[in-house]
Amino acid sequence: MTDITIIGTGNMGSALAKRAAAAGRSLQILNRTPEKAAELAGELGSGVISGGLAEPALGDIVIVALYYGPAQEVITRLRGSLTGKTVIDISNPINTDTFDSLVVEPGTSAAEELAKLAPEATFVKAFNTTFAGTLSAGSADGKPLDVFIASDSQEARKQVADFVRAAGLRPLEVGGLHHARELEGFQLLVMALQANPAYESFNWGTALKILD
Amino acid sequence: MTDITIIGTGNMGSALAKRAAAAGRSLQILNRTPEKAAELAGELGSGVISGGLAEPALGDIVIVALYYGPAQEVITRLRGSLTGKTVIDISNPINTDTFDSLVVEPGTSAAEELAKLAPEATFVKAFNTTFAGTLSAGSADGKPLDVFIASDSQEARKQVADFVRAAGLRPLEVGGLHHARELEGFQLLVMALQANPAYESFNWGTALKILD
C-alpha cells in the first residue's frame, strides 16, 4: 500500500516528497525519466518506490508536480490508473512571456480544466501558492506555511488537509474546486512580484501567509 | 490644499483616516451624514475638514471607503469633482449571502466597473486586502501591513505607494487595474475563511502578507 504518489522530480516534486516523507507517508515517485525518479527515491531513504510514466500510480493521493502543459499530457496518459484517487494539481497556468496574465480563460482554472481530463478522479487544488524553497523548509519566519486547498469533495479536502497538517504545514480549506481560479489568479501577482526587479527581497522564496 | 479625501466614516474609512493622519497628510472627510464626518474629523485633530456629499472632493487622492453598492452611487454622484484625481477603490464585491462568489462577472472587477462611472478620474485598487483593525494598527506580527496596488497609471500607482509608505505600510505594485480581479478574488477566499467557524483564530483581524 502506498499513501502518496508524486509525479515529477523538479523543485516542487522534490520539496513535496520531502514533506511527505516528514509526514511519515509511504511514497511512490514517478517521472518521465525513471532514473530521476529512482535518484529522488534513493535520497528519501528505503521503502520509497519509483518508476516511469508507464507504471500505474499507486498512491491514494496522487500529486501532479508538473507545469500546466505537461500536467495535461500526463493526466491524459495516466487517466486509467487515476480512477477513484485524489489528484492534487499544484500548477500555475502563467503566461511566462509577460507574467501579466494566465493561459486559462476567465471563468475557469487549470485545476478545473485538468479535472475534465480524468473525470473518474477527485481533483484538489493545493500547494500552488507555496514556492519550492519555503515548502522544502516547511516554514517561513518561524511559522508553518499556509497551504490553500480547494475541491468539490469535502472528503478529499479533509484527506489533503490531514496530509498537510502531518507535514507540519497549516491547511486552509477554501471551498469548491472553482476557487482554484482565485488561488491561481493571486499567485500570478505573487509570481510577477518575484520577477519584478523593484522588489529585491523577493526571489522565489517568499511565503504567502494569513497572519493571525 | 488637501492631500487626501476619504469618503465614508465606517471602520475602513476611520482606519484609513488614522493612517493618513499618521502619514502627515492633510485630510478631508466626507460622509452622507455630515455630522459623522465632522465627528471623525474632530477625533483626528485640528485642520481636518469635513462635509457631506454635496461638497466637492478636494484631495489629490480620493479614497472611496464604501461597500461596492454605495461606491457606485457615490462615484456617479461626485463624478464632476473627481476629474483629474486619483480615486482609490477599496471595495470587495462579495456575495455576502454565500461568501462563495463575487457579484461582478468573471473577466472584470469592482474597480474596473467603478472606473467606467468616472472616466475622467484615474482609478487605483488598493487596501481591499487589509482589514480595518490591522490597518488601524498599521502592522501585524510586528511587520508593516502589505498593501497591494493596481492601476493602469504608473504615476497613480507611485502616488499611492508613496502614501502607503508614509503611512508605515508596505506598498506592493501589481500592475494594471485589471489585476483588481485577482485582488478581489483572493480576498473573497480570505473573507470566507474569517466567516468559517472552523478557523477560530480568524476573526476579521488577520493580515495577508508576503513573508520574505
GROMACS .gro file of C-alpha atoms in nm:
model
  424
    1MET     CA    1   0.000   0.000   0.000
    2THR     CA    2   0.123   0.342  -0.094
    3ASP     CA    3  -0.007   0.664   0.057
    4ILE     CA    4   0.118   0.920  -0.190
    5THR     CA    5   0.238   0.919  -0.550
    6ILE     CA    6   0.434   1.221  -0.666
    7ILE     CA    7   0.467   1.268  -1.040
    8GLY     CA    8   0.762   1.491  -1.124
    9THR     CA    9   1.105   1.530  -0.970
   10GLY     CA   10   1.165   1.902  -1.019
   11ASN     CA   11   1.194   2.156  -0.738
   12MET     CA   12   0.831   2.121  -0.638
   13GLY     CA   13   0.823   1.742  -0.669
   14SER     CA   14   1.134   1.715  -0.454
   15ALA     CA   15   1.002   1.955  -0.192
   16LEU     CA   16   0.668   1.775  -0.175
   17ALA     CA   17   0.846   1.439  -0.146
   18LYS     CA   18   1.050   1.575   0.144
   19ARG     CA   19   0.733   1.698   0.320
   20ALA     CA   20   0.555   1.368   0.256
   21ALA     CA   21   0.849   1.174   0.400
   22ALA     CA   22   0.849   1.408   0.702
   23ALA     CA   23   0.480   1.327   0.744
   24GLY     CA   24   0.566   0.956   0.758
   25ARG     CA   25   0.372   0.872   0.443
   26SER     CA   26   0.473   0.586   0.214
   27LEU     CA   27   0.575   0.717  -0.123
   28GLN     CA   28   0.595   0.639  -0.491
   29ILE     CA   29   0.790   0.874  -0.719
   30LEU     CA   30   0.717   0.870  -1.090
   31ASN     CA   31   0.895   1.060  -1.363
   32ARG     CA   32   0.919   1.058  -1.739
   33THR     CA   33   1.285   0.967  -1.686
   34PRO     CA   34   1.270   0.672  -1.440
   35GLU     CA   35   1.635   0.722  -1.340
   36LYS     CA   36   1.548   1.065  -1.198
   37ALA     CA   37   1.261   0.914  -1.002
   38ALA     CA   38   1.497   0.645  -0.868
   39GLU     CA   39   1.751   0.908  -0.771
   40LEU     CA   40   1.499   1.112  -0.570
   41ALA     CA   41   1.359   0.794  -0.413
   42GLY     CA   42   1.711   0.698  -0.311
   43GLU     CA   43   1.766   1.033  -0.141
   44LEU     CA   44   1.446   0.988   0.059
   45GLY     CA   45   1.554   0.656   0.208
   46SER     CA   46   1.447   0.296   0.192
   47GLY     CA   47   1.092   0.196   0.113
   48VAL     CA   48   1.029   0.471  -0.140
   49ILE     CA   49   0.939   0.315  -0.473
   50SER     CA   50   0.990   0.475  -0.810
   51GLY     CA   51   0.922   0.431  -1.178
   52GLY     CA   52   0.846   0.584  -1.514
   53LEU     CA   53   0.516   0.701  -1.656
   54ALA     CA   54   0.427   0.350  -1.774
   55GLU     CA   55   0.383   0.249  -1.409
   56PRO     CA   56   0.038   0.281  -1.254
   57ALA     CA   57   0.001   0.550  -0.987
   58LEU     CA   58  -0.037   0.356  -0.660
   59GLY     CA   59  -0.095   0.627  -0.401
   60ASP     CA   60  -0.434   0.714  -0.256
   61ILE     CA   61  -0.325   1.072  -0.320
   62VAL     CA   62  -0.151   1.149  -0.649
   63ILE     CA   63   0.031   1.481  -0.664
   64VAL     CA   64   0.095   1.603  -1.016
   65ALA     CA   65   0.405   1.816  -0.955
   66LEU     CA   66   0.433   1.943  -1.311
   67TYR     CA   67   0.376   2.264  -1.505
   68TYR     CA   68   0.030   2.302  -1.652
   69GLY     CA   69   0.121   2.187  -2.005
   70PRO     CA   70   0.296   1.862  -1.904
   71ALA     CA   71   0.026   1.806  -1.641
   72GLN     CA   72  -0.237   1.797  -1.917
   73GLU     CA   73  -0.036   1.542  -2.108
   74VAL     CA   74   0.046   1.319  -1.811
   75ILE     CA   75  -0.307   1.320  -1.665
   76THR     CA   76  -0.445   1.219  -2.003
   77ARG     CA   77  -0.189   0.941  -2.026
   78LEU     CA   78  -0.237   0.809  -1.670
   79ARG     CA   79  -0.613   0.857  -1.663
   80GLY     CA   80  -0.685   0.485  -1.623
   81SER     CA   81  -0.483   0.449  -1.303
   82LEU     CA   82  -0.630   0.769  -1.150
   83THR     CA   83  -0.983   0.631  -1.112
   84GLY     CA   84  -1.105   0.676  -0.755
   85LYS     CA   85  -0.791   0.860  -0.648
   86THR     CA   86  -0.744   1.207  -0.506
   87VAL     CA   87  -0.536   1.403  -0.755
   88ILE     CA   88  -0.365   1.724  -0.645
   89ASP     CA   89  -0.295   1.989  -0.908
   90ILE     CA   90  -0.028   2.236  -0.797
   91SER     CA   91   0.015   2.420  -1.126
   92ASN     CA   92   0.011   2.792  -1.203
   93PRO     CA   93  -0.100   2.849  -1.562
   94ILE     CA   94   0.101   3.167  -1.601
   95ASN     CA   95   0.182   3.331  -1.931
   96THR     CA   96   0.556   3.336  -1.861
   97ASP     CA   97   0.627   3.566  -2.155
   98THR     CA   98   0.455   3.854  -1.978
   99PHE     CA   99   0.390   3.744  -1.617
  100ASP     CA  100   0.077   3.955  -1.660
  101SER     CA  101  -0.193   3.701  -1.745
  102LEU     CA  102  -0.298   3.338  -1.718
  103VAL     CA  103  -0.320   3.100  -2.012
  104VAL     CA  104  -0.663   2.978  -1.895
  105GLU     CA  105  -0.976   3.183  -1.971
  106PRO     CA  106  -1.160   3.388  -1.708
  107GLY     CA  107  -1.429   3.172  -1.551
  108THR     CA  108  -1.216   2.859  -1.531
  109SER     CA  109  -0.881   2.742  -1.390
  110ALA     CA  110  -0.603   2.496  -1.460
  111ALA     CA  111  -0.745   2.268  -1.190
  112GLU     CA  112  -1.092   2.264  -1.344
  113GLU     CA  113  -0.951   2.203  -1.692
  114LEU     CA  114  -0.728   1.920  -1.568
  115ALA     CA  115  -1.021   1.765  -1.380
  116LYS     CA  116  -1.208   1.733  -1.710
  117LEU     CA  117  -0.928   1.511  -1.842
  118ALA     CA  118  -0.980   1.245  -1.573
  119PRO     CA  119  -1.342   1.265  -1.457
  120GLU     CA  120  -1.314   0.943  -1.256
  121ALA     CA  121  -1.058   1.105  -1.024
  122THR     CA  122  -1.131   1.359  -0.749
  123PHE     CA  123  -0.934   1.676  -0.807
  124VAL     CA  124  -0.789   1.906  -0.544
  125LYS     CA  125  -0.604   2.234  -0.594
  126ALA     CA  126  -0.329   2.279  -0.337
  127PHE     CA  127   0.033   2.388  -0.299
  128ASN     CA  128   0.018   2.634  -0.591
  129THR     CA  129   0.098   2.928  -0.360
  130THR     CA  130   0.397   2.761  -0.194
  131PHE     CA  131   0.738   2.806  -0.353
  132ALA     CA  132   0.970   2.505  -0.352
  133GLY     CA  133   1.234   2.654  -0.122
  134THR     CA  134   0.999   2.750   0.158
  135LEU     CA  135   0.799   2.430   0.109
  136SER     CA  136   1.114   2.225   0.147
  137ALA     CA  137   1.190   2.415   0.470
  138GLY     CA  138   0.827   2.374   0.580
  139SER     CA  139   0.805   2.713   0.745
  140ALA     CA  140   0.864   3.082   0.690
  141ASP     CA  141   0.958   3.331   0.956
  142GLY     CA  142   0.916   3.056   1.215
  143LYS     CA  143   0.556   2.985   1.116
  144PRO     CA  144   0.409   2.683   0.937
  145LEU     CA  145   0.345   2.754   0.570
  146ASP     CA  146  -0.015   2.810   0.466
  147VAL     CA  147  -0.149   2.560   0.212
  148PHE     CA  148  -0.476   2.664   0.045
  149ILE     CA  149  -0.696   2.370  -0.051
  150ALA     CA  150  -0.990   2.373  -0.295
  151SER     CA  151  -1.201   2.075  -0.403
  152ASP     CA  152  -1.561   1.990  -0.470
  153SER     CA  153  -1.517   1.688  -0.244
  154GLN     CA  154  -1.521   1.767   0.126
  155GLU     CA  155  -1.370   1.424   0.191
  156ALA     CA  156  -1.079   1.492  -0.044
  157ARG     CA  157  -1.022   1.836   0.111
  158LYS     CA  158  -1.004   1.672   0.453
  159GLN     CA  159  -0.773   1.397   0.324
  160VAL     CA  160  -0.533   1.658   0.184
  161ALA     CA  161  -0.566   1.878   0.494
  162ASP     CA  162  -0.467   1.579   0.711
  163PHE     CA  163  -0.159   1.525   0.496
  164VAL     CA  164  -0.070   1.895   0.506
  165ARG     CA  165  -0.101   1.904   0.885
  166ALA     CA  166   0.106   1.587   0.923
  167ALA     CA  167   0.370   1.751   0.705
  168GLY     CA  168   0.398   2.039   0.955
  169LEU     CA  169   0.208   2.292   0.745
  170ARG     CA  170  -0.122   2.475   0.800
  171PRO     CA  171  -0.415   2.366   0.580
  172LEU     CA  172  -0.672   2.629   0.482
  173GLU     CA  173  -0.978   2.483   0.309
  174VAL     CA  174  -1.130   2.745   0.081
  175GLY     CA  175  -1.422   2.551  -0.070
  176GLY     CA  176  -1.506   2.414  -0.414
  177LEU     CA  177  -1.262   2.346  -0.697
  178HIS     CA  178  -1.376   2.663  -0.877
  179HIS     CA  179  -1.186   2.856  -0.611
  180ALA     CA  180  -0.871   2.739  -0.787
  181ARG     CA  181  -0.945   3.045  -1.003
  182GLU     CA  182  -0.870   3.280  -0.717
  183LEU     CA  183  -0.573   3.075  -0.596
  184GLU     CA  184  -0.416   3.070  -0.942
  185GLY     CA  185  -0.504   3.433  -1.006
  186PHE     CA  186  -0.344   3.563  -0.690
  187GLN     CA  187  -0.034   3.354  -0.739
  188LEU     CA  188   0.006   3.525  -1.078
  189LEU     CA  189   0.051   3.850  -0.884
  190VAL     CA  190   0.287   3.692  -0.632
  191MET     CA  191   0.499   3.541  -0.909
  192ALA     CA  192   0.508   3.867  -1.104
  193LEU     CA  193   0.640   4.040  -0.792
  194GLN     CA  194   0.921   3.781  -0.768
  195ALA     CA  195   1.010   3.853  -1.131
  196ASN     CA  196   0.998   4.232  -1.074
  197PRO     CA  197   1.343   4.380  -1.004
  198ALA     CA  198   1.179   4.657  -0.798
  199TYR     CA  199   1.121   4.400  -0.521
  200GLU     CA  200   1.475   4.291  -0.447
  201SER     CA  201   1.393   4.085  -0.141
  202PHE     CA  202   1.150   3.867  -0.340
  203ASN     CA  203   1.346   3.588  -0.505
  204TRP     CA  204   1.108   3.298  -0.545
  205GLY     CA  205   1.148   3.225  -0.178
  206THR     CA  206   0.860   3.419  -0.022
  207ALA     CA  207   0.562   3.269   0.160
  208LEU     CA  208   0.203   3.382   0.122
  209LYS     CA  209   0.055   3.377   0.471
  210ILE     CA  210  -0.257   3.483   0.654
  211LEU     CA  211  -0.114   3.622   0.978
  212ASP     CA  212  -0.350   3.580   1.271
  213MET     CA  213  -0.475   7.242  -0.046
  214THR     CA  214  -0.586   6.897   0.063
  215ASP     CA  215  -0.384   6.581   0.010
  216ILE     CA  216  -0.645   6.317   0.069
  217THR     CA  217  -1.023   6.297   0.073
  218ILE     CA  218  -1.181   5.998   0.243
  219ILE     CA  219  -1.543   5.926   0.163
  220GLY     CA  220  -1.703   5.714   0.431
  221THR     CA  221  -1.663   5.703   0.808
  222GLY     CA  222  -1.709   5.332   0.874
  223ASN     CA  223  -1.438   5.100   1.008
  224MET     CA  224  -1.231   5.123   0.691
  225GLY     CA  225  -1.278   5.499   0.649
  226SER     CA  226  -1.173   5.557   1.008
  227ALA     CA  227  -0.871   5.329   0.981
  228LEU     CA  228  -0.759   5.494   0.657
  229ALA     CA  229  -0.804   5.839   0.810
  230LYS     CA  230  -0.586   5.734   1.102
  231ARG     CA  231  -0.313   5.608   0.866
  232ALA     CA  232  -0.336   5.924   0.654
  233ALA     CA  233  -0.302   6.142   0.963
  234ALA     CA  234  -0.003   5.931   1.074
  235ALA     CA  235   0.148   5.995   0.731
  236GLY     CA  236   0.115   6.370   0.791
  237ARG     CA  237  -0.126   6.421   0.504
  238SER     CA  238  -0.390   6.694   0.508
  239LEU     CA  239  -0.735   6.545   0.509
  240GLN     CA  240  -1.094   6.598   0.409
  241ILE     CA  241  -1.358   6.358   0.540
  242LEU     CA  242  -1.689   6.332   0.355
  243ASN     CA  243  -1.993   6.131   0.452
  244ARG     CA  244  -2.357   6.108   0.359
  245THR     CA  245  -2.427   6.224   0.715
  246PRO     CA  246  -2.205   6.534   0.757
  247GLU     CA  247  -2.221   6.508   1.138
  248LYS     CA  248  -2.043   6.172   1.123
  249ALA     CA  249  -1.773   6.322   0.901
  250ALA     CA  250  -1.734   6.611   1.146
  251GLU     CA  251  -1.709   6.369   1.437
  252LEU     CA  252  -1.428   6.167   1.274
  253ALA     CA  253  -1.253   6.489   1.167
  254GLY     CA  254  -1.271   6.611   1.528
  255GLU     CA  255  -1.110   6.290   1.655
  256LEU     CA  256  -0.822   6.333   1.411
  257GLY     CA  257  -0.731   6.680   1.536
  258SER     CA  258  -0.731   7.031   1.403
  259GLY     CA  259  -0.701   7.108   1.036
  260VAL     CA  260  -0.907   6.813   0.917
  261ILE     CA  261  -1.202   6.941   0.718
  262SER     CA  262  -1.530   6.759   0.672
  263GLY     CA  263  -1.860   6.774   0.490
  264GLY     CA  264  -2.148   6.595   0.326
  265LEU     CA  265  -2.173   6.451  -0.022
  266ALA     CA  266  -2.276   6.789  -0.167
  267GLU     CA  267  -1.920   6.912  -0.106
  268PRO     CA  268  -1.663   6.873  -0.382
  269ALA     CA  269  -1.385   6.622  -0.314
  270LEU     CA  270  -1.073   6.836  -0.264
  271GLY     CA  271  -0.795   6.580  -0.219
  272ASP     CA  272  -0.545   6.488  -0.488
  273ILE     CA  273  -0.622   6.134  -0.379
  274VAL     CA  274  -0.985   6.041  -0.311
  275ILE     CA  275  -1.039   5.719  -0.119
  276VAL     CA  276  -1.387   5.576  -0.159
  277ALA     CA  277  -1.415   5.384   0.168
  278LEU     CA  278  -1.754   5.234   0.095
  279TYR     CA  279  -1.905   4.899   0.004
  280TYR     CA  280  -1.934   4.832  -0.368
  281GLY     CA  281  -2.303   4.926  -0.398
  282PRO     CA  282  -2.279   5.265  -0.225
  283ALA     CA  283  -1.947   5.327  -0.403
  284GLN     CA  284  -2.127   5.301  -0.739
  285GLU     CA  285  -2.386   5.553  -0.625
  286VAL     CA  286  -2.140   5.799  -0.471
  287ILE     CA  287  -1.890   5.792  -0.760
  288THR     CA  288  -2.174   5.861  -1.003
  289ARG     CA  289  -2.290   6.150  -0.786
  290LEU     CA  290  -1.945   6.306  -0.732
  291ARG     CA  291  -1.816   6.238  -1.083
  292GLY     CA  292  -1.777   6.608  -1.166
  293SER     CA  293  -1.538   6.675  -0.878
  294LEU     CA  294  -1.331   6.360  -0.947
  295THR     CA  295  -1.191   6.483  -1.280
  296GLY     CA  296  -0.812   6.457  -1.282
  297LYS     CA  297  -0.798   6.297  -0.939
  298THR     CA  298  -0.660   5.964  -0.824
  299VAL     CA  299  -0.952   5.762  -0.691
  300ILE     CA  300  -0.884   5.458  -0.472
  301ASP     CA  301  -1.141   5.179  -0.467
  302ILE     CA  302  -1.107   4.955  -0.162
  303SER     CA  303  -1.424   4.750  -0.210
  304ASN     CA  304  -1.475   4.375  -0.212
  305PRO     CA  305  -1.777   4.287  -0.424
  306ILE     CA  306  -1.862   3.977  -0.223
  307ASN     CA  307  -2.193   3.794  -0.237
  308THR     CA  308  -2.243   3.813   0.141
  309ASP     CA  309  -2.533   3.567   0.132
  310THR     CA  310  -2.297   3.284   0.043
  311PHE     CA  311  -1.940   3.416   0.086
  312ASP     CA  312  -1.871   3.188  -0.210
  313SER     CA  313  -1.879   3.420  -0.511
  314LEU     CA  314  -1.840   3.778  -0.626
  315VAL     CA  315  -2.125   3.994  -0.756
  316VAL     CA  316  -1.911   4.105  -1.053
  317GLU     CA  317  -1.875   3.881  -1.356
  318PRO     CA  318  -1.556   3.685  -1.437
  319GLY     CA  319  -1.334   3.898  -1.659
  320THR     CA  320  -1.399   4.222  -1.472
  321SER     CA  321  -1.376   4.365  -1.120
  322ALA     CA  322  -1.543   4.619  -0.895
  323ALA     CA  323  -1.255   4.859  -0.961
  324GLU     CA  324  -1.291   4.835  -1.338
  325GLU     CA  325  -1.669   4.878  -1.318
  326LEU     CA  326  -1.636   5.180  -1.088
  327ALA     CA  327  -1.374   5.333  -1.319
  328LYS     CA  328  -1.631   5.333  -1.600
  329LEU     CA  329  -1.855   5.558  -1.392
  330ALA     CA  330  -1.597   5.840  -1.377
  331PRO     CA  331  -1.372   5.809  -1.682
  332GLU     CA  332  -1.206   6.145  -1.615
  333ALA     CA  333  -1.059   6.012  -1.290
  334THR     CA  334  -0.761   5.775  -1.255
  335PHE     CA  335  -0.863   5.466  -1.064
  336VAL     CA  336  -0.645   5.262  -0.830
  337LYS     CA  337  -0.733   4.942  -0.646
  338ALA     CA  338  -0.574   4.929  -0.303
  339PHE     CA  339  -0.647   4.842   0.060
  340ASN     CA  340  -0.904   4.575  -0.027
  341THR     CA  341  -0.697   4.303   0.142
  342THR     CA  342  -0.641   4.495   0.466
  343PHE     CA  343  -0.897   4.457   0.742
  344ALA     CA  344  -0.983   4.768   0.941
  345GLY     CA  345  -0.842   4.651   1.272
  346THR     CA  346  -0.497   4.562   1.143
  347LEU     CA  347  -0.497   4.867   0.915
  348SER     CA  348  -0.569   5.090   1.212
  349ALA     CA  349  -0.277   4.928   1.397
  350GLY     CA  350  -0.062   4.957   1.083
  351SER     CA  351   0.120   4.630   1.138
  352ALA     CA  352   0.067   4.262   1.203
  353ASP     CA  353   0.303   4.037   1.392
  354GLY     CA  354   0.548   4.327   1.414
  355LYS     CA  355   0.563   4.373   1.037
  356PRO     CA  356   0.423   4.653   0.819
  357LEU     CA  357   0.100   4.554   0.651
  358ASP     CA  358   0.116   4.472   0.281
  359VAL     CA  359  -0.097   4.697   0.058
  360PHE     CA  360  -0.146   4.564  -0.297
  361ILE     CA  361  -0.183   4.840  -0.556
  362ALA     CA  362  -0.322   4.805  -0.910
  363SER     CA  363  -0.375   5.083  -1.164
  364ASP     CA  364  -0.330   5.145  -1.534
  365SER     CA  365  -0.144   5.464  -1.442
  366GLN     CA  366   0.212   5.411  -1.326
  367GLU     CA  367   0.209   5.765  -1.187
  368ALA     CA  368  -0.102   5.696  -0.980
  369ARG     CA  369   0.046   5.367  -0.853
  370LYS     CA  370   0.355   5.554  -0.740
  371GLN     CA  371   0.146   5.830  -0.581
  372VAL     CA  372  -0.049   5.574  -0.379
  373ALA     CA  373   0.267   5.375  -0.299
  374ASP     CA  374   0.426   5.692  -0.159
  375PHE     CA  375   0.124   5.746   0.063
  376VAL     CA  376   0.124   5.383   0.176
  377ARG     CA  377   0.494   5.400   0.263
  378ALA     CA  378   0.449   5.730   0.451
  379ALA     CA  379   0.168   5.564   0.646
  380GLY     CA  380   0.410   5.296   0.769
  381LEU     CA  381   0.283   5.019   0.542
  382ARG     CA  382   0.449   4.824   0.259
  383PRO     CA  383   0.327   4.902  -0.093
  384LEU     CA  384   0.329   4.620  -0.348
  385GLU     CA  385   0.252   4.738  -0.703
  386VAL     CA  386   0.097   4.454  -0.900
  387GLY     CA  387   0.035   4.622  -1.238
  388GLY     CA  388  -0.272   4.731  -1.432
  389LEU     CA  389  -0.621   4.790  -1.294
  390HIS     CA  390  -0.737   4.455  -1.434
  391HIS     CA  391  -0.536   4.292  -1.159
  392ALA     CA  392  -0.808   4.412  -0.923
  393ARG     CA  393  -0.974   4.088  -1.038
  394GLU     CA  394  -0.714   3.877  -0.862
  395LEU     CA  395  -0.702   4.106  -0.558
  396GLU     CA  396  -1.081   4.094  -0.516
  397GLY     CA  397  -1.092   3.723  -0.595
  398PHE     CA  398  -0.838   3.624  -0.336
  399GLN     CA  399  -0.993   3.845  -0.070
  400LEU     CA  400  -1.318   3.653  -0.127
  401LEU     CA  401  -1.133   3.344   0.000
  402VAL     CA  402  -0.975   3.532   0.290
  403MET     CA  403  -1.312   3.674   0.396
  404ALA     CA  404  -1.482   3.335   0.365
  405LEU     CA  405  -1.220   3.192   0.600
  406GLN     CA  406  -1.299   3.466   0.854
  407ALA     CA  407  -1.666   3.372   0.833
  408ASN     CA  408  -1.588   2.999   0.865
  409PRO     CA  409  -1.624   2.874   1.225
  410ALA     CA  410  -1.362   2.604   1.153
  411TYR     CA  411  -1.095   2.877   1.166
  412GLU     CA  412  -1.141   3.009   1.516
  413SER     CA  413  -0.835   3.232   1.518
  414PHE     CA  414  -0.959   3.422   1.212
  415ASN     CA  415  -1.191   3.698   1.327
  416TRP     CA  416  -1.171   3.971   1.066
  417GLY     CA  417  -0.838   4.075   1.213
  418THR     CA  418  -0.590   3.876   1.004
  419ALA     CA  419  -0.331   4.023   0.766
  420LEU     CA  420  -0.248   3.889   0.422
  421LYS     CA  421   0.128   3.909   0.390
  422ILE     CA  422   0.405   3.802   0.158
  423LEU     CA  423   0.674   3.694   0.403
  424ASP     CA  424   1.024   3.746   0.269
   0.00000   0.00000   0.00000
